[in-house]
Amino acid sequence: KNQVEQSPQSLIILEGKNCTLQCNYTVSPFSNLRWYKQDTGRGPVSLTIMTFSENTKSNGRYTATLDADTKQSSLHITASQLSDSASYICVVSGGGADGLTFGKGTHLIIQP
Amino acid sequence: SAVISQKPSRDICQRGTSLTIQCQVDSQVTMMFWYRQQPGQSLTLIATANQGSEATYESGFVIDKFPISRPNLTFSTLTVSNMSPEDSSIYLCSAIGADSYEQYFGPGTRLTVT
């Protein structure tokens, strides 16, 4: 069964600090892995998309890594800001949008 | 990129009634989808909205309960029929852009059934 596990479930850090969110998956076949940010009351917004051949991708202060061999990904947030408070969802695609497997997300809270 | 809007943004409905949610995309997209997100849970795909034909439903979702229309490339509706409190959830419209790679999500419709 395809699964995407994210950790931690929730995280609280002080503004300005860095943090790393984890995603482990057992999706097969694998097409790409996406990280989304979902603000409260909003739909998910794409941060990064990585295919099998990519092992890192950055989007501003967000850097995602992918190890396709161990089926692990991480999202690193640098110099956190209050606006980073959101849920971060890892999504693995097996090809075609109907083949998406969603993680439950990590709820991140940035405290001043 | 594509911007997706949904109406209504939220609603409180009585048991046994139906609600139709509208989804509008500001550019042509290849595929449109409807998801449900229950509190603290990940997104669950309800169905793929097919233009001009019946939607393709995922296991556990049926057309009588969640009729879907997609009359053109940029517009779709989802109806939640004969609602019960278990239908309380956020319903999200999603679309794949013309590049067939990026997937966009609407802001969601927060439904509460009393």
Short mmCIF file of C-alpha atoms in Angstrom, two decimals:
data_model
loop_
_atom_site.label_atom_id
_atom_site.label_comp_id
_atom_site.label_asym_id
_atom_site.label_seq_id
_atom_site.Cartn_x
_atom_site.Cartn_y
_atom_site.Cartn_z
CA LYS A 1 0.00 0.00 0.00
CA ASN A 2 1.33 3.44 -0.94
CA GLN A 3 2.06 5.52 2.13
CA VAL A 4 3.66 8.85 2.98
CA GLU A 5 4.74 9.38 6.57
CA GLN A 6 5.73 12.79 7.85
CA SER A 7 7.50 13.77 11.02
CA PRO A 8 7.25 15.47 13.32
CA GLN A 9 3.48 15.81 13.46
CA SER A 10 3.90 19.29 14.89
CA LEU A 11 6.79 21.59 15.66
CA ILE A 12 7.22 24.88 17.48
CA ILE A 13 10.35 26.97 16.94
CA LEU A 14 11.43 30.52 17.60
CA GLU A 15 11.49 33.07 14.83
CA GLY A 16 14.85 33.16 13.08
CA LYS A 17 15.71 29.54 13.81
CA ASN A 18 16.10 26.81 11.21
CA CYS A 19 14.13 23.58 11.08
CA THR A 20 13.91 20.39 9.06
CA LEU A 21 10.79 18.42 8.30
CA GLN A 22 10.94 14.77 7.27
CA CYS A 23 9.01 12.67 4.77
CA ASN A 24 9.35 8.92 4.22
CA TYR A 25 7.40 7.19 1.50
CA THR A 26 6.63 3.75 0.16
CA VAL A 27 5.04 4.81 -3.13
CA SER A 28 5.69 2.76 -6.22
CA PRO A 29 6.07 3.55 -9.03
CA PHE A 30 7.63 6.90 -8.27
CA SER A 31 7.30 9.91 -10.52
CA ASN A 32 7.95 12.95 -8.35
CA LEU A 33 7.79 14.29 -4.82
CA ARG A 34 6.22 17.61 -3.92
CA TRP A 35 6.20 19.77 -0.85
CA TYR A 36 3.21 22.03 -0.29
CA LYS A 37 2.59 24.77 2.24
CA GLN A 38 -0.96 25.10 3.52
CA ASP A 39 -1.86 28.17 5.52
CA THR A 40 -4.83 27.88 7.84
CA GLY A 41 -8.03 28.24 5.85
CA ARG A 42 -6.25 28.14 2.51
CA GLY A 43 -5.52 25.55 -0.13
CA PRO A 44 -2.05 24.00 -0.46
CA VAL A 45 0.55 25.97 -2.41
CA SER A 46 3.43 24.23 -4.13
CA LEU A 47 6.92 24.86 -2.78
CA THR A 48 9.03 22.34 -4.69
CA ILE A 49 8.69 19.44 -7.08
CA MET A 50 11.51 16.90 -7.46
CA THR A 51 11.81 14.06 -9.90
CA PHE A 52 13.80 10.88 -9.44
CA SER A 53 17.00 12.43 -10.77
CA GLU A 54 16.93 15.52 -8.56
CA ASN A 55 18.28 15.34 -5.02
CA THR A 56 17.87 18.96 -3.97
CA LYS A 57 15.75 21.93 -4.93
CA SER A 58 15.45 25.34 -3.37
CA ASN A 59 12.70 27.93 -3.30
CA GLY A 60 13.91 30.95 -1.36
CA ARG A 61 14.41 29.94 2.26
CA TYR A 62 12.97 26.49 1.57
CA THR A 63 15.30 23.68 0.49
CA ALA A 64 14.01 20.21 -0.26
CA THR A 65 16.16 17.11 -0.55
CA LEU A 66 15.33 13.73 -1.99
CA ASP A 67 17.02 10.37 -1.53
CA ALA A 68 15.23 8.06 -3.92
CA ASP A 69 17.24 5.08 -2.74
CA THR A 70 16.07 5.32 0.86
CA LYS A 71 12.75 6.91 -0.16
CA GLN A 72 13.24 9.87 2.13
CA SER A 73 12.83 13.58 1.65
CA SER A 74 13.34 16.57 3.88
CA LEU A 75 12.28 20.19 3.79
CA HIS A 76 14.68 22.61 5.43
CA ILE A 77 13.49 26.08 6.36
CA THR A 78 16.17 28.66 6.99
CA ALA A 79 15.83 31.75 9.17
CA SER A 80 12.17 31.09 9.92
CA GLN A 81 9.63 33.89 9.83
CA LEU A 82 6.23 34.21 11.49
CA SER A 83 4.63 33.75 8.07
CA ASP A 84 6.14 30.27 7.86
CA SER A 85 3.56 29.10 10.39
CA ALA A 86 1.52 26.59 8.39
CA SER A 87 1.10 22.92 7.62
CA TYR A 88 3.68 21.43 5.29
CA ILE A 89 2.47 18.51 3.24
CA CYS A 90 4.63 15.97 1.44
CA VAL A 91 2.98 14.49 -1.65
CA VAL A 92 4.37 11.65 -3.73
CA SER A 93 3.22 11.06 -7.28
CA GLY A 94 3.24 7.71 -9.00
CA GLY A 95 2.33 9.36 -12.27
CA GLY A 96 -0.87 11.25 -13.00
CA ALA A 97 -2.69 13.39 -10.44
CA ASP A 98 -4.95 10.53 -9.49
CA GLY A 99 -1.83 8.70 -8.36
CA LEU A 100 -0.95 11.23 -5.65
CA THR A 101 -0.37 10.02 -2.10
CA PHE A 102 -0.60 12.75 0.52
CA GLY A 103 1.11 12.83 3.88
CA LYS A 104 -0.81 14.13 6.87
CA GLY A 105 1.45 17.13 7.11
CA THR A 106 3.66 18.74 9.74
CA HIS A 107 2.05 21.60 11.60
CA LEU A 108 4.73 24.25 12.10
CA ILE A 109 4.34 27.14 14.51
CA ILE A 110 6.83 29.99 14.56
CA GLN A 111 6.88 31.93 17.80
CA PRO A 112 8.22 35.49 18.10
CA SER B 1 0.39 29.47 -13.16
CA ALA B 2 -3.31 29.04 -12.46
CA VAL B 3 -5.42 30.73 -9.83
CA ILE B 4 -8.39 28.78 -8.53
CA SER B 5 -11.37 30.34 -6.80
CA GLN B 6 -14.14 28.56 -4.95
CA LYS B 7 -17.58 29.61 -3.82
CA PRO B 8 -18.76 29.58 -1.12
CA SER B 9 -15.71 29.82 1.11
CA ARG B 10 -17.70 28.35 3.97
CA ASP B 11 -21.21 27.33 4.84
CA ILE B 12 -23.23 25.86 7.66
CA CYS B 13 -25.94 23.52 6.45
CA GLN B 14 -28.67 21.44 7.98
CA ARG B 15 -28.73 17.68 7.83
CA GLY B 16 -30.54 16.34 4.78
CA THR B 17 -29.92 19.35 2.56
CA SER B 18 -27.52 19.70 -0.36
CA LEU B 19 -24.80 22.21 -1.15
CA THR B 20 -23.18 22.96 -4.49
CA ILE B 21 -19.62 24.24 -4.50
CA GLN B 22 -18.31 26.10 -7.53
CA CYS B 23 -14.74 26.08 -8.78
CA GLN B 24 -13.37 28.51 -11.35
CA VAL B 25 -9.86 28.48 -12.81
CA ASP B 26 -8.44 31.60 -14.42
CA SER B 27 -6.69 29.73 -17.23
CA GLN B 28 -7.13 26.58 -19.23
CA VAL B 29 -6.14 23.45 -17.39
CA THR B 30 -5.92 19.85 -18.41
CA MET B 31 -7.45 18.09 -15.43
CA MET B 32 -9.65 19.13 -12.52
CA PHE B 33 -10.18 17.30 -9.25
CA TRP B 34 -12.15 17.47 -6.04
CA TYR B 35 -10.59 16.59 -2.69
CA ARG B 36 -11.85 16.36 0.86
CA GLN B 37 -9.73 17.27 3.86
CA GLN B 38 -11.06 16.34 7.26
CA PRO B 39 -9.63 17.98 10.37
CA GLY B 40 -6.08 16.91 11.04
CA GLN B 41 -6.07 14.59 8.04
CA SER B 42 -4.42 14.57 4.67
CA LEU B 43 -6.26 15.25 1.46
CA THR B 44 -8.44 12.50 0.01
CA LEU B 45 -9.31 12.48 -3.67
CA ILE B 46 -13.07 12.33 -4.27
CA ALA B 47 -13.12 12.33 -8.04
CA THR B 48 -11.64 13.55 -11.29
CA ALA B 49 -13.95 16.01 -13.04
CA ASN B 50 -14.10 15.17 -16.74
CA GLN B 51 -15.15 17.81 -19.22
CA GLY B 52 -18.48 16.99 -20.80
CA SER B 53 -18.78 13.53 -19.30
CA GLU B 54 -19.32 11.77 -16.00
CA ALA B 55 -16.70 12.22 -13.32
CA THR B 56 -14.38 9.39 -12.32
CA TYR B 57 -14.93 8.56 -8.66
CA GLU B 58 -12.47 7.07 -6.20
CA SER B 59 -13.31 4.12 -4.03
CA GLY B 60 -15.75 5.09 -1.32
CA PHE B 61 -17.29 8.00 -3.22
CA VAL B 62 -20.37 7.72 -5.43
CA ILE B 63 -22.09 9.96 -7.92
CA ASP B 64 -25.42 10.01 -6.08
CA LYS B 65 -23.73 11.51 -3.02
CA PHE B 66 -21.21 13.75 -4.79
CA PRO B 67 -22.49 14.70 -8.25
CA ILE B 68 -19.90 16.63 -10.21
CA SER B 69 -20.14 18.70 -13.35
CA ARG B 70 -17.49 20.17 -15.61
CA PRO B 71 -19.19 21.93 -18.50
CA ASN B 72 -15.99 23.52 -19.80
CA LEU B 73 -12.24 23.50 -19.31
CA THR B 74 -12.14 26.03 -16.49
CA PHE B 75 -15.28 25.45 -14.39
CA SER B 76 -16.54 22.63 -12.21
CA THR B 77 -19.10 22.08 -9.48
CA LEU B 78 -19.30 19.57 -6.66
CA THR B 79 -22.59 18.93 -4.90
CA VAL B 80 -22.68 17.33 -1.48
CA SER B 81 -26.10 15.70 -1.34
CA ASN B 82 -28.31 14.69 1.58
CA MET B 83 -25.71 15.94 4.00
CA SER B 84 -24.97 14.45 7.40
CA PRO B 85 -22.59 15.71 10.11
CA GLU B 86 -19.98 13.24 8.79
CA ASP B 87 -19.76 15.36 5.64
CA SER B 88 -18.38 18.27 7.65
CA SER B 89 -15.03 18.88 6.05
CA ILE B 90 -13.03 21.15 3.79
CA TYR B 91 -13.63 20.53 0.10
CA LEU B 92 -10.84 21.55 -2.24
CA CYS B 93 -10.86 22.00 -5.99
CA SER B 94 -7.61 21.28 -7.79
CA ALA B 95 -6.32 21.50 -11.32
CA ILE B 96 -3.28 20.55 -13.32
CA GLY B 97 -1.88 23.35 -15.44
CA ALA B 98 -1.46 23.31 -19.17
CA ASP B 99 2.13 22.21 -18.64
CA SER B 100 0.63 19.05 -17.10
CA TYR B 101 3.11 19.18 -14.26
CA GLU B 102 2.18 21.69 -11.60
CA GLN B 103 -0.95 20.99 -9.57
CA TYR B 104 -2.82 23.92 -8.10
CA PHE B 105 -5.38 24.02 -5.31
CA GLY B 106 -8.26 26.30 -4.56
CA PRO B 107 -8.68 27.92 -1.13
CA GLY B 108 -11.21 25.32 -0.08
CA THR B 109 -14.82 25.40 1.09
CA ARG B 110 -15.31 24.75 4.78
CA LEU B 111 -18.58 22.89 5.24
CA THR B 112 -20.23 22.34 8.61
CA VAL B 113 -23.33 20.16 8.78
CA THR B 114 -25.53 20.45 11.85
#
